[in-house]
CSV table of C-alpha atoms and ligand atoms in Angstrom, one decimal:
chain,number,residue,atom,x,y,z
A,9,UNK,CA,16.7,-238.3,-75.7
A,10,UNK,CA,12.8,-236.7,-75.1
A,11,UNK,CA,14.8,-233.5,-76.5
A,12,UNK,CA,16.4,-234.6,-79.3
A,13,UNK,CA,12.4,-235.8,-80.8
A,14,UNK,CA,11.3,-232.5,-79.2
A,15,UNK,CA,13.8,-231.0,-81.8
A,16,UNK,CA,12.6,-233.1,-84.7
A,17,UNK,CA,8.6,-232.4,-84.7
A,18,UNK,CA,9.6,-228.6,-84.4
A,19,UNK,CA,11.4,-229.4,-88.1
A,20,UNK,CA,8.6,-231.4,-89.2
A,21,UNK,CA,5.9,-228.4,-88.0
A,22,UNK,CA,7.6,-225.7,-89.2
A,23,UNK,CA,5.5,-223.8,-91.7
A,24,UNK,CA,5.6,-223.9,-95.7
A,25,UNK,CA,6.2,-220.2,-97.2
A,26,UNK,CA,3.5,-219.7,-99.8
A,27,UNK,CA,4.5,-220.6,-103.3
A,28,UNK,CA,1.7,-218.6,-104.9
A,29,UNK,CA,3.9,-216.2,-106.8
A,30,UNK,CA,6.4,-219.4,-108.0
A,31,UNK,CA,3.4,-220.9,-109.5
A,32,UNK,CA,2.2,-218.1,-111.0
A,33,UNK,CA,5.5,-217.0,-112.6
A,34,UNK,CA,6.1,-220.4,-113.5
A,35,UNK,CA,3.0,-220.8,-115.6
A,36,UNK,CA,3.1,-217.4,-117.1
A,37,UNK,CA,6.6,-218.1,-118.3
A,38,UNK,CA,4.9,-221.9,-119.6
A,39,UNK,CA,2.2,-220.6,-121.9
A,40,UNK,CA,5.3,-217.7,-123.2
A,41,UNK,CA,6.7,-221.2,-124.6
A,42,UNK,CA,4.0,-222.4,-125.5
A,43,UNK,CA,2.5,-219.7,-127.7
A,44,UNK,CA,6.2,-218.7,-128.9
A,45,UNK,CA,6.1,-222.4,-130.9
A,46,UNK,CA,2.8,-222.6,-131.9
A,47,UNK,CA,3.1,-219.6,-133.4
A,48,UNK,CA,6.7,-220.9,-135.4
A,49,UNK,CA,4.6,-224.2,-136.2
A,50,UNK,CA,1.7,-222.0,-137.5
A,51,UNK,CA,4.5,-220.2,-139.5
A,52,UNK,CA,5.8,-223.2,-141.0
A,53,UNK,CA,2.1,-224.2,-142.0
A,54,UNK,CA,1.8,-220.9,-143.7
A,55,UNK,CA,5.1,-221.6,-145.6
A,56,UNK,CA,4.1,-225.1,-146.7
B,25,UNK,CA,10.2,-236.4,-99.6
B,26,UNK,CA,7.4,-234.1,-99.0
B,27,UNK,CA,6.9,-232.2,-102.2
B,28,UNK,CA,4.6,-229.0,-102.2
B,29,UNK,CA,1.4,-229.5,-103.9
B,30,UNK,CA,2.4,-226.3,-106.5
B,31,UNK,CA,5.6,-228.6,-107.0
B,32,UNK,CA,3.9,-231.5,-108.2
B,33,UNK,CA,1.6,-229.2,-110.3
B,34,UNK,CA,4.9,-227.4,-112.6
B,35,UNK,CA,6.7,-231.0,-112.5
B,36,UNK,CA,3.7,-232.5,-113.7
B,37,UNK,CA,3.7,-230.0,-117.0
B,38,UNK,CA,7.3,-230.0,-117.2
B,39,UNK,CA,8.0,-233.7,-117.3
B,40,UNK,CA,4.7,-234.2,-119.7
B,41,UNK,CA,5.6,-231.6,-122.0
B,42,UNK,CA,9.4,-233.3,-122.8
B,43,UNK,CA,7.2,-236.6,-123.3
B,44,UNK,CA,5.1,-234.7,-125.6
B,45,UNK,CA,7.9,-233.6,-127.8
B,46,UNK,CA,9.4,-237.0,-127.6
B,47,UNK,CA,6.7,-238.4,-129.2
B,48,UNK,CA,6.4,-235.7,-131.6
B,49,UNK,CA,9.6,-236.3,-132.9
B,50,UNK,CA,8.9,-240.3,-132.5
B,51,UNK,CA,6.0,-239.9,-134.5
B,52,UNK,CA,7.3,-237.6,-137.0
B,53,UNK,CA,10.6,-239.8,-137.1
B,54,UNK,CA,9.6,-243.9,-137.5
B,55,UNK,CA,6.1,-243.6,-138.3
B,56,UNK,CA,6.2,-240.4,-140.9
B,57,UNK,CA,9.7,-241.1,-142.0
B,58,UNK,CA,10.7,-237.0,-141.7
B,59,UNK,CA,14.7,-236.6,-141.7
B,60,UNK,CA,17.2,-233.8,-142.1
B,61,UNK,CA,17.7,-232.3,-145.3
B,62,UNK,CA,20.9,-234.0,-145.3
B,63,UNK,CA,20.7,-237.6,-144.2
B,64,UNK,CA,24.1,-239.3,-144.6
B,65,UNK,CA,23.4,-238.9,-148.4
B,66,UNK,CA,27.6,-238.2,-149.0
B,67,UNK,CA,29.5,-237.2,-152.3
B,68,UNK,CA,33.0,-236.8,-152.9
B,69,UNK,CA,33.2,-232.5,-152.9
B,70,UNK,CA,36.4,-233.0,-155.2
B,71,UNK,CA,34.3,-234.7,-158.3
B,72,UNK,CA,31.1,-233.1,-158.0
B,73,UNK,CA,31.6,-232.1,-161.4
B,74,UNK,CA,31.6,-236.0,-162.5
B,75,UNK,CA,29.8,-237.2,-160.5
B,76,UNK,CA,25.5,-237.2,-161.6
B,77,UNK,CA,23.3,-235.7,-160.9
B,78,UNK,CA,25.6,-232.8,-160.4
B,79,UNK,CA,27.6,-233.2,-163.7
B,80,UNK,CA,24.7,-231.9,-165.5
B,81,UNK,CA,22.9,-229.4,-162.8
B,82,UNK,CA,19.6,-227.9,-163.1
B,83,UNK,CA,15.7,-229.2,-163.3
B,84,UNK,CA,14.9,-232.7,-164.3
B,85,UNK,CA,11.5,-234.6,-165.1
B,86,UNK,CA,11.6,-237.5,-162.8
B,87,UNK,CA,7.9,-238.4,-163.4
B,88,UNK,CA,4.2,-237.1,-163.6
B,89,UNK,CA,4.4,-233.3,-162.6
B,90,UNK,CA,7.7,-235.0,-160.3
B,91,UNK,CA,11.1,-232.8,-160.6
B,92,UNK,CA,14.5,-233.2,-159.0
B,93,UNK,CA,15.9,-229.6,-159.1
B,94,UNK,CA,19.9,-230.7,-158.9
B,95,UNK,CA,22.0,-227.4,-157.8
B,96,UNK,CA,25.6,-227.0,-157.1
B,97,UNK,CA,26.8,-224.1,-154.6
B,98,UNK,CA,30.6,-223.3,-154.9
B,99,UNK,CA,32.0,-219.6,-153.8
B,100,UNK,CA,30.1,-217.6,-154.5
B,101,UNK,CA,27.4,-218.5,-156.5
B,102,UNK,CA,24.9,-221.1,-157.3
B,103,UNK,CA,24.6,-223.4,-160.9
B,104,UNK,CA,22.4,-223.0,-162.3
B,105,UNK,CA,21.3,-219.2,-161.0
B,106,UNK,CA,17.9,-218.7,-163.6
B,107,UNK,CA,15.4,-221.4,-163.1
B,108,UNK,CA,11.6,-222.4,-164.3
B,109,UNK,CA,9.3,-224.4,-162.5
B,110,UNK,CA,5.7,-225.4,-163.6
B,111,UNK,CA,3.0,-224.3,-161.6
B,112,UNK,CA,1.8,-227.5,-159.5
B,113,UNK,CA,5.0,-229.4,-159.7
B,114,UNK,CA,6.7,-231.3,-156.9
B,115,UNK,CA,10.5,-230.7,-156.7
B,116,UNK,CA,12.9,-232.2,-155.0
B,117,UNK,CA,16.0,-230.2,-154.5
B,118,UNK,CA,19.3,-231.6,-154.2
B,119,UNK,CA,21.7,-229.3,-153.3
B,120,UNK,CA,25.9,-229.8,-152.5
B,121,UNK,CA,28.7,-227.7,-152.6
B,122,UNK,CA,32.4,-228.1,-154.0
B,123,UNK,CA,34.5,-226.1,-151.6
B,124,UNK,CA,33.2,-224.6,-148.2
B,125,UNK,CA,30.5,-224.7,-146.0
B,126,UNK,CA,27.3,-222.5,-147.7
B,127,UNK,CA,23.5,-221.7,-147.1
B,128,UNK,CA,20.7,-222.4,-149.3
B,129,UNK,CA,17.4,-220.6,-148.4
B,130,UNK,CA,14.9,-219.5,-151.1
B,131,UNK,CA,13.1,-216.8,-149.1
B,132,UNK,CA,9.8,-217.3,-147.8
B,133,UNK,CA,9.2,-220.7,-148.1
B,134,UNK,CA,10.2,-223.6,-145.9
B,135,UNK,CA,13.3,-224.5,-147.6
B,136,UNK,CA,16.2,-223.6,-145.6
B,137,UNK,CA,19.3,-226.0,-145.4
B,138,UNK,CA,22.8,-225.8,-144.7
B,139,UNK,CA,25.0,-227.1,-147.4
B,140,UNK,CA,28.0,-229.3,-146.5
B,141,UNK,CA,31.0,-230.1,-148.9
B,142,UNK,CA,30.6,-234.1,-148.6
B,143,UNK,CA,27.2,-234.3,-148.3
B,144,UNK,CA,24.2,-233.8,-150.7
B,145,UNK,CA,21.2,-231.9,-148.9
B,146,UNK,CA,17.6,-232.6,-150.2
B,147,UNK,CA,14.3,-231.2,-149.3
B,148,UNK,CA,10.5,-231.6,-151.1
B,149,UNK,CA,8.7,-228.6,-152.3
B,150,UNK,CA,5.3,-228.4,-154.1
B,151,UNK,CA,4.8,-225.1,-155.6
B,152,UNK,CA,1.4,-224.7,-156.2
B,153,UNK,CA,1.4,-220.3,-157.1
B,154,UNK,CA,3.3,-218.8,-159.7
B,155,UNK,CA,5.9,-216.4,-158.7
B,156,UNK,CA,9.8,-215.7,-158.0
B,157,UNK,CA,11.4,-216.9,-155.2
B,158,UNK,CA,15.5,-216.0,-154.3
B,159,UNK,CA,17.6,-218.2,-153.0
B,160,UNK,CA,20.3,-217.0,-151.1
B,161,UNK,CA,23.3,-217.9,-148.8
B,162,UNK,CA,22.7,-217.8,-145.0
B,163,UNK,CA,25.4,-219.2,-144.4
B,164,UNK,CA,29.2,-217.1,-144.3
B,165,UNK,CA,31.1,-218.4,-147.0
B,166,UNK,CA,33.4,-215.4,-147.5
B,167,UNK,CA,34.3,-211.8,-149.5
B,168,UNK,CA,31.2,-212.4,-152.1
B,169,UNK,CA,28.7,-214.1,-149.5
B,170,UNK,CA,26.5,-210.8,-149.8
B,171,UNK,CA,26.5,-211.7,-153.6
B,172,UNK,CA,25.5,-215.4,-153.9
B,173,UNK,CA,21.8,-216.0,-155.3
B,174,UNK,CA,19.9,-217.5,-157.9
B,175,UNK,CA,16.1,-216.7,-158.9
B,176,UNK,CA,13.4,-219.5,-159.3
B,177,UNK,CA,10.4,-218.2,-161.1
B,178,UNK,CA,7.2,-220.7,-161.2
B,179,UNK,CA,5.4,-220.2,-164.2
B,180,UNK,CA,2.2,-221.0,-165.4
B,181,UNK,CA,2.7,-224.7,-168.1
B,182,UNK,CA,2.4,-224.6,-171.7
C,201,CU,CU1,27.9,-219.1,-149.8
């Protein structure tokens, strides 16, 4: 039994790869959306 | 769960952005009453001949510097094809169709709707400079698709 939470704490413990990059490319593809329709909304206020 | 702190972060934007749109369209929906051009407004496609406003198509005074601009679309062309609008007015196209499935865009402007036999597609335009506008079909309707316009041209009033 002393093993088997032995095993657990070495799952819990084990180290997060860095998400850096994710975040990054996440946000950069974000404010793509987000300037791709404000631009269409600021062409629809130019068509008004 | 454990979540990475990053996670939360792009969760965070994703789920508050489809709120934001949500209200958007809430807001522009119930409180600003916005619909589709074509809101269960329905016509029989057979009589559109008979049946007003499209028995006599084409601009109508509906009030003070108010117009309804009535148009039919049938392969391949629109009726009527030549029409005036004073400078300043506010028109109100209606727009349905007698046989299949057509597009009414008048270049340049906002106006852009699909036209439905069945249903009667409207959409509110104030045109406030003089010019010439085309309206064509966007939408494939067949062999003379390439051919189907008409001309608006706003003109200055008497
Ligand atoms: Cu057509």
């Amino acid at each position: 039994m002393p093993q088997l939470t032995d095993k657990k704490t070495k799952v819990k413990t084990e180290e997060h790869s860095s998400l850096k990059g994710t975040l990054a490319s996440v946000f950069l593809l974000g404010f793509f959306l987000i300037f791709t329709w404000v631009g269409v909304y600021f062409l629809f206020l130019d068509r008004l | 769960m454990h979540m990475h702190k990053y996670e939360k972060i792009w969760l965070f934007f994703g789920i508050g952005s489809l709120f934001l749109f949500l209200t958007i369209v809430g807001v522009s929906a119930f409180a600003q009453g916005n619909q589709p051009p074509s809101c269960l407004t329905t016509i029989d496609p057979e009589k559109v001949d008979q049946t007003p406003p499209f028995n006599k198509p084409g601009l109508v005074k509906t009030g003070d510097n108010e117009y309804q601009l009535n148009i039919v679309a049938s392969a391949f062309a629109y009726t009527p094809n030549q029409i005036e609008i004073p400078k300043g007015a506010k028109v109100t196209i209606n727009v349905t169709t007698k046989d299949v499935i057509h597009g009414f865009e008048m270049v340049g402007t906002n106006v852009n709707m699909m036209v439905e036999p069945g249903y009667v597609n409207s959409f509110t335009k104030t045109f406030n400079e003089t010019g010439e506008f085309t309206i064509l079909c966007n939408e494939y309707c067949g062999t003379g698709h390439h051919l189907m316009t008409a001309k608006v041209k706003v003109v200055d009033k008497q």
